Amino acid sequence: MYYATPVVVVSECLGFSACRYNGDIIHHSLIARLADVARFIPVCPEVAIGLGVPRETVRLVKRGEEKRLVQPASNRDWTEEMKTFAREFLETIGEVDGFIFKGRSPTCGIKEVKIYHEGDRAMPVEKGMGMFAEQAVRHFPYAVVEEEGRLMNAAIREHFLTKLFSLALFREVKAERSMRALVRFHSEHKYLFMAYSQTGLKQLGRLVANRERLPIEEVLNAYEQGLHALFARAPQRRSHVNVCQHLMGYFKKEMSAKEKQYVLELLAQYRAHQLPLSSVTSVLKSWAIREENEYLLQQRYFAPYPPALMDVRDSGKGRDAV
């Protein structure tokens, strides 16, 4: 199966150079494997604005309703330098499908970044998003964004990779400016989209049908917005069960009663968190191979991203924040 090459901006300390505040480099297994199938744009916003390695830490400080980027040791304010760098960097890198940021960083973190009161070095008053990451999300609202630590969670990682490679492929569809390419993309993603949202699938389907004969640019823009809304949340288990039942329907005449019962038992175990989804989908895919059902074999639902990235390990971190 063909996979587009996603463009991913990544914190430079995550395997690219020893640029953390203490001179460390962090190696991450997913990022190392992604290097073979993605195009990375590494960036360390703190080094880029003139902070050295090693360096005194910077932190987010609340001044009234405004967040500032301050280096407590010298009381130096780096806010304007960071905003200027972020704007210039984000405006010149071209199209981006995703971001992988260093968690809890005052510049790159997307969750749980500590924010302090001005003049108070002891306790944070709230938590939020890093200054560079905040501008990145605003500039690329459709990109998928995650932190390296949360990607150790299997469910978060699955959602991230699925969305990343889907967006990369859609970027190529947009470049073709062809209804035929859009129809092919939508057809291949039918059951993947059904797992995310049946309502979203129907809305995207109406856009592809294009009964109003809208210009291709208008259709693609509306489809992109719908795609972003569909991927806003990870699928629920009951949605995957529903999709697998739909796939079973293709073989209702070929499957014996015992074979059907076996798949239903697998689904029940999956629903009860006793089996991974792949235990069910691998059986269904084997039926598609046996029956030479090319339509199902082209479905991205079975492999939404390169199989080499598959990893069943799960830290459990961030489980409630998918």
Short mmCIF file of C-alpha atoms in Angstrom, two decimals:
data_model
loop_
_atom_site.label_atom_id
_atom_site.label_comp_id
_atom_site.label_asym_id
_atom_site.label_seq_id
_atom_site.Cartn_x
_atom_site.Cartn_y
_atom_site.Cartn_z
CA MET A 1 0.00 0.00 0.00
CA TYR A 2 1.24 3.48 -0.86
CA TYR A 3 1.84 5.96 1.99
CA ALA A 4 2.53 9.64 1.53
CA THR A 5 5.60 11.06 3.28
CA PRO A 6 4.44 13.29 6.14
CA VAL A 7 6.25 16.50 6.97
CA VAL A 8 6.84 16.69 10.73
CA VAL A 9 8.32 19.52 12.78
CA VAL A 10 10.07 18.00 15.80
CA SER A 11 11.84 19.38 18.83
CA GLU A 12 15.53 19.16 18.01
CA CYS A 13 16.48 17.68 21.38
CA LEU A 14 14.46 14.55 20.53
CA GLY A 15 17.31 12.66 18.88
CA PHE A 16 18.78 15.32 16.59
CA SER A 17 21.21 17.30 18.76
CA ALA A 18 22.22 17.75 22.40
CA CYS A 19 20.46 21.08 22.77
CA ARG A 20 18.43 20.70 25.97
CA TYR A 21 19.02 23.29 28.67
CA ASN A 22 21.39 20.83 30.43
CA GLY A 23 23.12 19.69 27.23
CA ASP A 24 21.22 16.39 27.00
CA ILE A 25 19.74 14.67 23.97
CA ILE A 26 16.64 12.48 24.27
CA HIS A 27 16.29 9.40 22.10
CA HIS A 28 12.74 8.33 21.24
CA SER A 29 11.97 4.99 19.57
CA LEU A 30 8.98 6.21 17.52
CA ILE A 31 10.86 9.23 16.18
CA ALA A 32 13.78 6.97 15.21
CA ARG A 33 11.44 4.67 13.25
CA LEU A 34 9.53 7.57 11.71
CA ALA A 35 12.81 8.87 10.26
CA ASP A 36 12.58 6.23 7.51
CA VAL A 37 9.10 7.25 6.34
CA ALA A 38 8.73 10.96 7.24
CA ARG A 39 10.53 14.22 6.50
CA PHE A 40 11.59 15.88 9.72
CA ILE A 41 12.15 19.59 10.32
CA PRO A 42 14.03 19.78 13.65
CA VAL A 43 13.88 22.99 15.64
CA CYS A 44 15.01 24.22 19.04
CA PRO A 45 13.31 27.60 19.53
CA GLU A 46 15.41 28.43 22.60
CA VAL A 47 18.74 27.95 20.83
CA ALA A 48 17.33 29.73 17.77
CA ILE A 49 16.72 32.95 19.73
CA GLY A 50 20.25 32.99 21.17
CA LEU A 51 20.06 30.93 24.35
CA GLY A 52 23.15 28.75 24.65
CA VAL A 53 23.77 25.11 25.55
CA PRO A 54 23.86 24.51 28.44
CA ARG A 55 21.75 27.45 29.60
CA GLU A 56 19.85 28.83 32.53
CA THR A 57 16.25 27.66 32.32
CA VAL A 58 13.45 29.87 31.04
CA ARG A 59 9.87 29.78 32.26
CA LEU A 60 6.46 31.21 31.45
CA VAL A 61 5.49 34.07 33.72
CA LYS A 62 2.06 35.64 33.97
CA ARG A 63 2.08 39.42 33.88
CA GLY A 64 -1.53 40.50 34.21
CA GLU A 65 -3.35 38.49 31.54
CA GLU A 66 -0.24 38.16 29.38
CA LYS A 67 2.26 35.30 29.33
CA ARG A 68 5.93 36.21 29.11
CA LEU A 69 9.00 34.05 28.53
CA VAL A 70 11.51 34.93 31.24
CA GLN A 71 14.91 33.65 32.35
CA PRO A 72 14.72 33.91 36.16
CA ALA A 73 18.48 33.84 36.81
CA SER A 74 19.01 37.11 34.90
CA ASN A 75 15.39 38.33 34.85
CA ARG A 76 15.82 38.61 31.08
CA ASP A 77 12.59 38.69 29.07
CA TRP A 78 12.78 36.71 25.80
CA THR A 79 9.14 37.04 24.78
CA GLU A 80 9.54 39.28 21.74
CA GLU A 81 12.49 37.30 20.39
CA MET A 82 10.48 34.08 20.67
CA LYS A 83 7.39 35.54 19.01
CA THR A 84 9.47 36.95 16.16
CA PHE A 85 11.33 33.68 15.60
CA ALA A 86 8.15 31.60 15.74
CA ARG A 87 6.39 33.82 13.20
CA GLU A 88 9.31 33.85 10.76
CA PHE A 89 10.01 30.11 11.12
CA LEU A 90 6.39 29.02 10.71
CA GLU A 91 5.84 31.27 7.71
CA THR A 92 8.82 29.88 5.79
CA ILE A 93 8.74 26.09 6.34
CA GLY A 94 5.93 25.35 3.88
CA GLU A 95 3.21 22.77 4.43
CA VAL A 96 3.34 20.72 7.63
CA ASP A 97 1.34 17.62 8.58
CA GLY A 98 2.36 17.24 12.21
CA PHE A 99 4.43 18.33 15.19
CA ILE A 100 6.19 16.27 17.88
CA PHE A 101 7.19 18.51 20.76
CA LYS A 102 9.18 18.07 23.96
CA GLY A 103 6.65 17.83 26.74
CA ARG A 104 6.39 20.43 29.53
CA SER A 105 8.87 22.72 27.81
CA PRO A 106 8.04 26.44 28.31
CA THR A 107 8.49 26.87 24.57
CA CYS A 108 7.41 23.53 23.07
CA GLY A 109 5.08 21.82 25.55
CA ILE A 110 1.43 21.46 24.52
CA LYS A 111 0.02 20.45 27.91
CA GLU A 112 0.98 20.78 31.56
CA VAL A 113 3.47 23.63 31.02
CA LYS A 114 3.95 25.44 34.32
CA ILE A 115 3.07 29.14 34.40
CA TYR A 116 4.27 31.30 37.30
CA HIS A 117 3.25 34.64 38.77
CA GLU A 118 5.70 37.42 38.08
CA GLY A 119 8.18 37.66 40.94
CA ASP A 120 7.14 34.31 42.44
CA ARG A 121 9.73 31.60 41.77
CA ALA A 122 8.20 28.96 43.99
CA MET A 123 4.83 27.62 42.85
CA PRO A 124 3.16 27.69 39.44
CA VAL A 125 -0.29 29.31 39.38
CA GLU A 126 -1.63 27.43 36.35
CA LYS A 127 -0.64 25.21 33.44
CA GLY A 128 -0.91 25.78 29.72
CA MET A 129 0.90 25.59 26.38
CA GLY A 130 4.46 26.60 25.52
CA MET A 131 4.96 29.88 23.68
CA PHE A 132 6.35 28.43 20.43
CA ALA A 133 3.87 25.53 20.39
CA GLU A 134 0.98 27.95 20.87
CA GLN A 135 1.93 29.88 17.75
CA ALA A 136 2.53 26.64 15.80
CA VAL A 137 -0.97 25.35 16.57
CA ARG A 138 -2.46 28.70 15.59
CA HIS A 139 -0.51 28.81 12.32
CA PHE A 140 -1.21 25.16 11.36
CA PRO A 141 -4.69 24.48 12.77
CA TYR A 142 -5.14 21.26 10.77
CA ALA A 143 -1.82 19.64 11.72
CA VAL A 144 -1.67 16.83 14.28
CA VAL A 145 0.30 17.83 17.39
CA GLU A 146 1.68 15.66 20.20
CA GLU A 147 4.35 15.49 22.88
CA GLU A 148 7.00 12.79 22.91
CA GLY A 149 5.98 11.45 26.34
CA ARG A 150 2.31 11.01 25.45
CA LEU A 151 3.30 9.06 22.35
CA MET A 152 4.39 6.22 24.63
CA ASN A 153 0.68 5.57 25.16
CA ALA A 154 -0.59 3.08 22.55
CA ALA A 155 -3.99 4.73 21.99
CA ILE A 156 -2.52 8.23 21.64
CA ARG A 157 0.20 6.93 19.33
CA GLU A 158 -2.33 5.08 17.14
CA HIS A 159 -4.48 8.20 16.79
CA PHE A 160 -1.46 10.40 16.07
CA LEU A 161 -0.05 8.14 13.35
CA THR A 162 -3.44 7.52 11.76
CA LYS A 163 -4.17 11.22 11.51
CA LEU A 164 -0.61 12.09 10.44
CA PHE A 165 -0.51 9.75 7.44
CA SER A 166 -4.10 10.50 6.45
CA LEU A 167 -3.35 14.24 6.40
CA ALA A 168 -0.16 13.68 4.42
CA LEU A 169 -2.04 11.70 1.78
CA PHE A 170 -4.80 14.31 1.63
CA ARG A 171 -2.15 16.98 1.07
CA GLU A 172 -1.18 15.12 -2.10
CA VAL A 173 -4.84 14.87 -3.12
CA LYS A 174 -5.17 18.64 -2.74
CA ALA A 175 -2.14 19.15 -4.95
CA GLU A 176 -3.76 17.03 -7.70
CA ARG A 177 -6.89 19.24 -7.65
CA SER A 178 -8.88 16.33 -9.05
CA MET A 179 -12.31 15.05 -8.06
CA ARG A 180 -11.18 11.60 -9.17
CA ALA A 181 -8.31 11.71 -6.65
CA LEU A 182 -10.66 12.88 -3.92
CA VAL A 183 -13.15 10.10 -4.69
CA ARG A 184 -10.33 7.53 -4.49
CA PHE A 185 -9.10 8.97 -1.18
CA HIS A 186 -12.59 8.94 0.32
CA SER A 187 -13.29 5.41 -0.90
CA GLU A 188 -10.06 4.03 0.59
CA HIS A 189 -10.80 5.67 3.94
CA LYS A 190 -14.50 4.75 4.19
CA TYR A 191 -14.24 2.32 7.09
CA LEU A 192 -11.46 4.24 8.84
CA PHE A 193 -13.66 7.34 8.79
CA MET A 194 -16.65 5.29 9.92
CA ALA A 195 -14.65 4.27 13.00
CA TYR A 196 -14.03 7.91 13.83
CA SER A 197 -17.51 9.26 13.11
CA GLN A 198 -20.42 7.92 11.07
CA THR A 199 -21.85 11.43 10.91
CA GLY A 200 -18.52 12.82 9.72
CA LEU A 201 -18.27 10.09 7.09
CA LYS A 202 -21.69 10.98 5.70
CA GLN A 203 -20.87 14.69 5.62
CA LEU A 204 -17.63 14.04 3.74
CA GLY A 205 -19.50 11.71 1.39
CA ARG A 206 -21.93 14.47 0.46
CA LEU A 207 -19.01 16.75 -0.38
CA VAL A 208 -17.47 14.08 -2.63
CA ALA A 209 -20.81 13.56 -4.39
CA ASN A 210 -20.75 17.30 -5.18
CA ARG A 211 -24.32 17.42 -6.41
CA GLU A 212 -24.15 21.23 -6.49
CA ARG A 213 -21.23 21.12 -8.95
CA LEU A 214 -19.05 23.33 -6.79
CA PRO A 215 -15.53 24.26 -7.97
CA ILE A 216 -12.86 21.72 -6.96
CA GLU A 217 -11.08 24.26 -4.71
CA GLU A 218 -14.27 24.86 -2.73
CA VAL A 219 -14.91 21.12 -2.36
CA LEU A 220 -11.34 20.45 -1.20
CA ASN A 221 -11.43 23.29 1.35
CA ALA A 222 -14.74 22.07 2.79
CA TYR A 223 -13.49 18.48 2.82
CA GLU A 224 -10.32 19.50 4.69
CA GLN A 225 -12.37 21.24 7.36
CA GLY A 226 -14.59 18.16 7.67
CA LEU A 227 -11.55 15.91 7.88
CA HIS A 228 -10.14 17.99 10.72
CA ALA A 229 -13.44 17.80 12.60
CA LEU A 230 -13.64 14.03 12.06
CA PHE A 231 -10.15 13.49 13.49
CA ALA A 232 -10.75 15.74 16.49
CA ARG A 233 -11.19 12.73 18.79
CA ALA A 234 -9.91 9.16 18.75
CA PRO A 235 -12.44 6.43 17.92
CA GLN A 236 -14.33 4.62 20.67
CA ARG A 237 -14.27 0.83 21.00
CA ARG A 238 -17.94 0.55 20.16
CA SER A 239 -17.23 2.34 16.86
CA HIS A 240 -14.54 -0.18 15.96
CA VAL A 241 -16.95 -3.00 16.84
CA ASN A 242 -19.52 -1.47 14.50
CA VAL A 243 -16.99 -1.24 11.66
CA CYS A 244 -15.90 -4.84 12.12
CA GLN A 245 -19.52 -5.97 12.02
CA HIS A 246 -19.94 -4.10 8.74
CA LEU A 247 -16.85 -5.86 7.37
CA MET A 248 -18.22 -9.23 8.48
CA GLY A 249 -21.27 -8.52 6.34
CA TYR A 250 -19.15 -8.89 3.19
CA PHE A 251 -18.64 -12.57 4.06
CA LYS A 252 -21.99 -13.53 5.57
CA LYS A 253 -22.57 -16.13 2.86
CA GLU A 254 -19.06 -17.54 2.95
CA MET A 255 -18.61 -17.80 6.73
CA SER A 256 -19.91 -20.83 8.55
CA ALA A 257 -21.93 -20.37 11.73
CA LYS A 258 -18.90 -21.37 13.82
CA GLU A 259 -16.63 -18.92 12.01
CA LYS A 260 -19.08 -16.08 12.57
CA GLN A 261 -19.36 -17.02 16.23
CA TYR A 262 -15.57 -17.01 16.54
CA VAL A 263 -15.27 -13.46 15.17
CA LEU A 264 -18.10 -12.29 17.43
CA GLU A 265 -16.28 -13.78 20.41
CA LEU A 266 -13.12 -11.91 19.40
CA LEU A 267 -15.14 -8.69 19.20
CA ALA A 268 -16.57 -9.30 22.65
CA GLN A 269 -13.06 -9.80 24.03
CA TYR A 270 -11.88 -6.63 22.30
CA ARG A 271 -14.83 -4.70 23.74
CA ALA A 272 -13.89 -6.01 27.20
CA HIS A 273 -10.26 -4.80 26.79
CA GLN A 274 -9.01 -8.39 26.65
CA LEU A 275 -7.64 -8.29 23.08
CA PRO A 276 -6.16 -5.64 20.76
CA LEU A 277 -8.19 -4.56 17.74
CA SER A 278 -5.65 -6.21 15.44
CA SER A 279 -6.77 -9.62 16.72
CA VAL A 280 -10.09 -8.99 14.99
CA THR A 281 -9.00 -7.03 11.92
CA SER A 282 -6.30 -9.56 10.99
CA VAL A 283 -8.98 -12.28 10.82
CA LEU A 284 -11.25 -10.07 8.71
CA LYS A 285 -8.41 -9.12 6.40
CA SER A 286 -7.58 -12.80 5.91
CA TRP A 287 -11.16 -13.28 4.70
CA ALA A 288 -10.76 -10.38 2.27
CA ILE A 289 -7.60 -12.03 0.94
CA ARG A 290 -9.28 -15.41 0.68
CA GLU A 291 -12.28 -13.98 -1.19
CA GLU A 292 -10.07 -11.66 -3.27
CA ASN A 293 -12.14 -8.65 -2.26
CA GLU A 294 -9.99 -5.86 -3.71
CA TYR A 295 -12.26 -3.10 -2.38
CA LEU A 296 -11.68 -4.22 1.21
CA LEU A 297 -7.99 -4.88 0.65
CA GLN A 298 -7.60 -1.23 -0.38
CA GLN A 299 -9.21 0.01 2.84
CA ARG A 300 -6.86 2.11 4.99
CA TYR A 301 -8.72 0.84 8.04
CA PHE A 302 -6.53 -2.28 8.02
CA ALA A 303 -3.27 -0.30 7.84
CA PRO A 304 -3.70 3.50 8.16
CA TYR A 305 0.06 3.98 8.51
CA PRO A 306 3.18 1.93 7.57
CA PRO A 307 3.21 -1.42 9.42
CA ALA A 308 6.85 -0.82 10.41
CA LEU A 309 5.56 1.80 12.86
CA MET A 310 3.26 -0.65 14.61
CA ASP A 311 4.11 -1.03 18.31
CA VAL A 312 1.85 -2.69 20.89
CA ARG A 313 3.83 -1.42 23.88
CA ASP A 314 1.91 0.97 26.11
CA SER A 315 3.16 3.12 28.97
CA GLY A 316 -0.40 4.05 29.97
CA LYS A 317 0.71 7.69 30.21
CA GLY A 318 -1.95 10.17 29.13
CA ARG A 319 -4.60 7.49 28.79
CA ASP A 320 -7.45 9.84 29.69
CA ALA A 321 -6.31 12.59 27.38
CA VAL A 322 -6.50 10.95 23.97
#
